[in-house]
PDB file of C-alpha atoms in Angstrom:
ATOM      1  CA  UNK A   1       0.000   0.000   0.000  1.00 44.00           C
ATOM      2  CA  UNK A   2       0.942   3.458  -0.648  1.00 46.00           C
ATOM      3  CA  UNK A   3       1.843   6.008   1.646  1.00 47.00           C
ATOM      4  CA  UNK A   4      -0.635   9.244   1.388  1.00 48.00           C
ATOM      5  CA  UNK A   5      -0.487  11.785  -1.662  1.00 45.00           C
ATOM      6  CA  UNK A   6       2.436   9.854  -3.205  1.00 44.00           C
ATOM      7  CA  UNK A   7       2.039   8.029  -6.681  1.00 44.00           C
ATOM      8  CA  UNK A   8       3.813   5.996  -8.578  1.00 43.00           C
ATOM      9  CA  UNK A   9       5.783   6.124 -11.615  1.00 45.00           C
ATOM     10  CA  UNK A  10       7.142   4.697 -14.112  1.00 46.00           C
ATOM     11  CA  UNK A  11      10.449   3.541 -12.615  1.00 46.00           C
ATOM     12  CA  UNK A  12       8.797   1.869  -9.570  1.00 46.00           C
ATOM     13  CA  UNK A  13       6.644  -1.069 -10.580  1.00 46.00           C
ATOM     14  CA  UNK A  14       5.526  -3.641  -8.690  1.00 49.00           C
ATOM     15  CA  UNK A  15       5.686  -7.392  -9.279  1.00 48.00           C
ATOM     16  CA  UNK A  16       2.424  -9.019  -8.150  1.00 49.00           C
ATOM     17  CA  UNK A  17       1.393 -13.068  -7.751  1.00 53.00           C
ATOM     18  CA  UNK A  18       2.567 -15.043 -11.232  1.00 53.00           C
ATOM     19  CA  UNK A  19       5.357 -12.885 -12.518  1.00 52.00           C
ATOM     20  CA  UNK A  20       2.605 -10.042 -13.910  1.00 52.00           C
ATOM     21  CA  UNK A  21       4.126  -6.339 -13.368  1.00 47.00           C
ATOM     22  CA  UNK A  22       1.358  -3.680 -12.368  1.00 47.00           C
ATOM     23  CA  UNK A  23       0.326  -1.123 -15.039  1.00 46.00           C
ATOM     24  CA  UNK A  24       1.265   2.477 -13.083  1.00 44.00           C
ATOM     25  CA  UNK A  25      -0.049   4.080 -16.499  1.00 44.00           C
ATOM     26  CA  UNK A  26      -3.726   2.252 -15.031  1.00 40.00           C
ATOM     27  CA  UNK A  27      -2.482   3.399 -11.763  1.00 41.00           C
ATOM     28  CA  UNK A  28      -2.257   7.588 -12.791  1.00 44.00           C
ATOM     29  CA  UNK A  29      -5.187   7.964 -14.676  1.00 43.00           C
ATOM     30  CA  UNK A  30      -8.257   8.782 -12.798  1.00 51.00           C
ATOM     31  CA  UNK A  31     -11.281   8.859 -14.773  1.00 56.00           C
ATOM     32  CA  UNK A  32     -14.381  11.026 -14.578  1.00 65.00           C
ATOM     33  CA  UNK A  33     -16.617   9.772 -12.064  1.00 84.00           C
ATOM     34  CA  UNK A  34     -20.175   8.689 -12.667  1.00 86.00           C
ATOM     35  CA  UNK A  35     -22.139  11.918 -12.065  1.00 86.00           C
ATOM     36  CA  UNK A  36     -19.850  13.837 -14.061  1.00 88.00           C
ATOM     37  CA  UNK A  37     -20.614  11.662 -16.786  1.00 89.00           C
ATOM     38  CA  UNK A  38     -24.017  11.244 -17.048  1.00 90.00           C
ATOM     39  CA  UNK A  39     -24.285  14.999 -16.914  1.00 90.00           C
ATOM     40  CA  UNK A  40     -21.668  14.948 -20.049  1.00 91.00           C
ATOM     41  CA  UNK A  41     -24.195  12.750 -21.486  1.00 92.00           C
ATOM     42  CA  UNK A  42     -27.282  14.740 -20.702  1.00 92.00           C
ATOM     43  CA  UNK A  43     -25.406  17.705 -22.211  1.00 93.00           C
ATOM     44  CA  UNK A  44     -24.857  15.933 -24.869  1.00 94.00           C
ATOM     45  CA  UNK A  45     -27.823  14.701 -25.409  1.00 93.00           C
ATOM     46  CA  UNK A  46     -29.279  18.669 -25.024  1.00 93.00           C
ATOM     47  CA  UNK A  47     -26.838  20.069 -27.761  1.00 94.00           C
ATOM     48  CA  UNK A  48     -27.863  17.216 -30.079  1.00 93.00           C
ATOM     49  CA  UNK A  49     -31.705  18.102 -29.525  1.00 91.00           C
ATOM     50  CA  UNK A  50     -30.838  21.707 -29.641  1.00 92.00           C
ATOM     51  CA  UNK A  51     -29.000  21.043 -33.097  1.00 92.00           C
ATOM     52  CA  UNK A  52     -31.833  19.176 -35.007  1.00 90.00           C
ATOM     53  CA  UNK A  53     -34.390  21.806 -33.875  1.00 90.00           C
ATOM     54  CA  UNK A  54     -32.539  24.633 -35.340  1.00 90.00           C
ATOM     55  CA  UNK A  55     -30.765  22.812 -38.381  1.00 89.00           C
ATOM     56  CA  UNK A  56     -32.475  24.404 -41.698  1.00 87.00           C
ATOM     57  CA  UNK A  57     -34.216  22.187 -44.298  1.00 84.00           C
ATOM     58  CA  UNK A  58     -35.384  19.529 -41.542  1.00 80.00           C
ATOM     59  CA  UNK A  59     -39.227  21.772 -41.860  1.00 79.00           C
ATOM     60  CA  UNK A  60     -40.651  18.253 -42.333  1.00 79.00           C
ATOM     61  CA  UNK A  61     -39.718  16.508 -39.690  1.00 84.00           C
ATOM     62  CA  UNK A  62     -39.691  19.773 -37.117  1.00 83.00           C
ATOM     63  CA  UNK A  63     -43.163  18.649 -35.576  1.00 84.00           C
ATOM     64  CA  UNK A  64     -42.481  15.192 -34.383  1.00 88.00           C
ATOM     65  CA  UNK A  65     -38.563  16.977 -33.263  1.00 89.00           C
ATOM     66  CA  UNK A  66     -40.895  19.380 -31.399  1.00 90.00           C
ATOM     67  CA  UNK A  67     -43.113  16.633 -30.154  1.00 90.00           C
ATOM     68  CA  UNK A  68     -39.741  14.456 -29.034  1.00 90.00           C
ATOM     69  CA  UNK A  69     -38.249  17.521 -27.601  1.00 91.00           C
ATOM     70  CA  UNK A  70     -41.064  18.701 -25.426  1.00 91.00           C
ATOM     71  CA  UNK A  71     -42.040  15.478 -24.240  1.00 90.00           C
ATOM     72  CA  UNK A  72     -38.010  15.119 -23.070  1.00 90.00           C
ATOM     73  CA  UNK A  73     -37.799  18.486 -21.775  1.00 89.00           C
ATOM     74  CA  UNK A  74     -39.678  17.748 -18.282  1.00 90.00           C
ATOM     75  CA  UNK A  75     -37.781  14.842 -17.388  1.00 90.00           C
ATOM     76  CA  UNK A  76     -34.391  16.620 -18.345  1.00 89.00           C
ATOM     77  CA  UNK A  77     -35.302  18.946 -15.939  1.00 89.00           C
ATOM     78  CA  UNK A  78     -33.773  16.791 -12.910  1.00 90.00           C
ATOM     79  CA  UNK A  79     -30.678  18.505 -14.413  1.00 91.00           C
ATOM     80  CA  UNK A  80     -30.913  21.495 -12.870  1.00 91.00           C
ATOM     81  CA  UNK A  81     -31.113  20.033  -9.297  1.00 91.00           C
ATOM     82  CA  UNK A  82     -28.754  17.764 -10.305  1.00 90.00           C
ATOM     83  CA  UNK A  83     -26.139  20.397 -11.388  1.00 91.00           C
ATOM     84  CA  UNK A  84     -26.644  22.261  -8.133  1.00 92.00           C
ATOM     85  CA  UNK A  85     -25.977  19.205  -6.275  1.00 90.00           C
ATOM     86  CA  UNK A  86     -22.811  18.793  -8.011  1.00 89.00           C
ATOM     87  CA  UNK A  87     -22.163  22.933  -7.837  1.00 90.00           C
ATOM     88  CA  UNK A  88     -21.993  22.543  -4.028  1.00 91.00           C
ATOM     89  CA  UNK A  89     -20.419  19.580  -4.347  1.00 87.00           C
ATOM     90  CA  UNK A  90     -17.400  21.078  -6.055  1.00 87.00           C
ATOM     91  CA  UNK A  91     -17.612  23.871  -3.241  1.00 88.00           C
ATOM     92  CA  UNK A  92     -17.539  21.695  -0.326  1.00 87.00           C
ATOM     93  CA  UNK A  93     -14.033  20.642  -2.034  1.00 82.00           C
ATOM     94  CA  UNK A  94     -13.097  23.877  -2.388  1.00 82.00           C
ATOM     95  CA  UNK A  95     -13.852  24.403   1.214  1.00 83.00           C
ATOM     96  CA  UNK A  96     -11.838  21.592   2.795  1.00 79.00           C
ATOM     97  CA  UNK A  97      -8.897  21.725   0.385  1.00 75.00           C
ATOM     98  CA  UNK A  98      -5.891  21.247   2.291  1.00 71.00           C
ATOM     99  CA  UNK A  99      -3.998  24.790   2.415  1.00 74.00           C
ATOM    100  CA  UNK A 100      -0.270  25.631   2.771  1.00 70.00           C
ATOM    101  CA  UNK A 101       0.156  28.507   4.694  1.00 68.00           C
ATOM    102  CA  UNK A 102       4.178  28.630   4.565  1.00 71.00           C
ATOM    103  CA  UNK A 103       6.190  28.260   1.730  1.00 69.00           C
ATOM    104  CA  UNK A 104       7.474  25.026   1.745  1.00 72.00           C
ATOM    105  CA  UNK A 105       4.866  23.841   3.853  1.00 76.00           C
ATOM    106  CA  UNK A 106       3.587  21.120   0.840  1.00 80.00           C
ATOM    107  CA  UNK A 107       5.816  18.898  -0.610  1.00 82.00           C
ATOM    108  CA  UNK A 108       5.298  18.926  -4.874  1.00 81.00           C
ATOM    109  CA  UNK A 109       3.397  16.254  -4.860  1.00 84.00           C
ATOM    110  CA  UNK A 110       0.562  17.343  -2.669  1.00 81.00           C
ATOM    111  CA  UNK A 111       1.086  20.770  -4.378  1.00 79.00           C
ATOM    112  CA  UNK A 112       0.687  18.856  -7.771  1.00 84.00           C
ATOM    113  CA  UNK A 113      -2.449  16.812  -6.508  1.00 83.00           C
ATOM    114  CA  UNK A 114      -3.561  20.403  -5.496  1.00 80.00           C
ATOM    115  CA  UNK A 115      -3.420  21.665  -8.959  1.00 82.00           C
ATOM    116  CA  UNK A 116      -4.730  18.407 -10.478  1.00 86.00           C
ATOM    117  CA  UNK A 117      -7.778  18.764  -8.275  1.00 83.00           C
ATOM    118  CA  UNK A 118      -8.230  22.567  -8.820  1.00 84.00           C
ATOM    119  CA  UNK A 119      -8.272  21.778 -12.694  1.00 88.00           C
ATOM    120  CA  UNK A 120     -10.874  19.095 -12.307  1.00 87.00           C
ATOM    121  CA  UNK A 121     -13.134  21.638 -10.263  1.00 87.00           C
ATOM    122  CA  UNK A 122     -12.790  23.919 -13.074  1.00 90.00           C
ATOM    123  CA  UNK A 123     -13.306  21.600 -16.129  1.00 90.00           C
ATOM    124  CA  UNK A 124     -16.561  20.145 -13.913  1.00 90.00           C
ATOM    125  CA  UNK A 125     -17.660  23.891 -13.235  1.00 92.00           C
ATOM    126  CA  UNK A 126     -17.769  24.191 -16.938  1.00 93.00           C
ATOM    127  CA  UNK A 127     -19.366  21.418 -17.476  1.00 93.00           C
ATOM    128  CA  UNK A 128     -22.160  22.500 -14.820  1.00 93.00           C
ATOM    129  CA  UNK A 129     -22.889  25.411 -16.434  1.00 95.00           C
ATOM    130  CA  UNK A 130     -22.327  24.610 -19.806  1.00 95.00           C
ATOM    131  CA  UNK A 131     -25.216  21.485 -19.219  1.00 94.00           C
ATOM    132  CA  UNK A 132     -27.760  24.517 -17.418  1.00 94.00           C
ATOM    133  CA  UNK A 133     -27.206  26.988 -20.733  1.00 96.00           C
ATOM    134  CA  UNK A 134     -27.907  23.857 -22.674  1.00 95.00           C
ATOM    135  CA  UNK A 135     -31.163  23.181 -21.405  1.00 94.00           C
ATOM    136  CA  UNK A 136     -32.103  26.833 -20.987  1.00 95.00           C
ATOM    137  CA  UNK A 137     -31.649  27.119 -24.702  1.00 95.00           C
ATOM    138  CA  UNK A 138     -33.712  24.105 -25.788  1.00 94.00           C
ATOM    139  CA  UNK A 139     -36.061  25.309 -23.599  1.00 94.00           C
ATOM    140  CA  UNK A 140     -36.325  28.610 -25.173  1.00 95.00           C
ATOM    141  CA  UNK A 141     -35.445  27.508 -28.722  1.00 94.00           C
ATOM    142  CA  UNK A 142     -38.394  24.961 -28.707  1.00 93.00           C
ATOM    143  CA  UNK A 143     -40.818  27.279 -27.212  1.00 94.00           C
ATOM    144  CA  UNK A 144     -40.022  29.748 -29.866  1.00 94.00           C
ATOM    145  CA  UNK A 145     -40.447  26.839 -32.561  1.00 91.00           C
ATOM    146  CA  UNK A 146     -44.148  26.085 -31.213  1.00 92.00           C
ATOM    147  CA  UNK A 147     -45.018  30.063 -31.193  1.00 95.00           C
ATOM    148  CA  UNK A 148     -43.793  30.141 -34.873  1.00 91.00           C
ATOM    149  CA  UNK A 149     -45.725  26.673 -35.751  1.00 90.00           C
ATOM    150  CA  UNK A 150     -48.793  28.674 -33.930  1.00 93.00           C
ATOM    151  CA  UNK A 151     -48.301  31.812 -35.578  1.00 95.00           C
ATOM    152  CA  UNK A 152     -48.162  30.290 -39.252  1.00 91.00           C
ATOM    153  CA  UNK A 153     -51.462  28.314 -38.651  1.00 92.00           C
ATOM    154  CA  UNK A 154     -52.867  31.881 -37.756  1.00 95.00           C
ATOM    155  CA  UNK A 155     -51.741  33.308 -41.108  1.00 95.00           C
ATOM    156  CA  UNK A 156     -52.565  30.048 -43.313  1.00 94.00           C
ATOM    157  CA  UNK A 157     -56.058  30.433 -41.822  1.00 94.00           C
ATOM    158  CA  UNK A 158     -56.362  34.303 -42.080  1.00 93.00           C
ATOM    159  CA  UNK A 159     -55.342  33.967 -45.368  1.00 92.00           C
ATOM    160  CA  UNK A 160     -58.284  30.693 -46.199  1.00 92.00           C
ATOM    161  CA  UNK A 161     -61.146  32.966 -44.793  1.00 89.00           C
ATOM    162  CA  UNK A 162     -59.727  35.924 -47.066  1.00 79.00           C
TER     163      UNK A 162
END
């Protein structure tokens, strides 16, 4: 076992049962956690939705998009509580960071972890609010798209009693 905020390297593998050497590339890379992906995904998921509704040409198949869109907007709202979850998450780690008040108070490594962590926070904060603009703009975008659909029955029929 490892000692706290140390990690290894290339240089230091070790052997485990049958002769097999450890991976330590395996070992450094931490990948996203599960929240942070499924938001990824739901933002994904938004921009896609957000694409095909304002893509030009697609005036045929716009109603059932609209149709698909609003009936997916209420359950994609859980993303907003979700994202403030995940907002005060990200502060709570802010909050009980480990500081170093004197100079050489950290060694590099904990400094590095530091920096590695403050990175994270700010790629996640991104993705926070980038997943919140998302949905605001389907939101809006699709509630524009129904006024328009609306507004050019209006006209079609002004113009048939004419």
């Amino acid at each position: 076992m490892l000692p706290p905020f140390t990690h290894r390297t290339n240089n230091t593998r070790k052997k485990k049962k049958g002769n097999q050497v450890s991976k330590p590339h395996l070992l450094r890379s931490t990948p996203m956690a599960l929240e942070w992906v499924v938001l990824g995904y739901a933002a994904g998921a938004e921009a896609i939705m957000l694409l095909f509704l304002t893509l030009p040409g697609l005036d045929g198949l716009r109603r059932g998009l609209v149709s698909v869109v609003r009936s997916a907007l209420k359950p994609m709202l859980s993303v907003v509580p979700f994202c403030l979850f995940l907002l005060m998450d990200i502060y709570w780690k802010y909050e009980t960071r480990p500081t170093c008040d004197q100079e050489h108070a950290c060694t590099p490594t904990e400094h590095l972890r530091h920096q590695k962590s403050i990175m994270k926070s700010q790629r996640n904060a991104l993705l926070i609010a980038a997943a919140l603009l998302l949905y605001w703009l389907l939101f809006t975008v699709t509630s524009l798209v129904v006024k328009i659909e609306q507004l050019n029955q209006r006209i079609n029929k002004l113009k048939r009693d004419d």
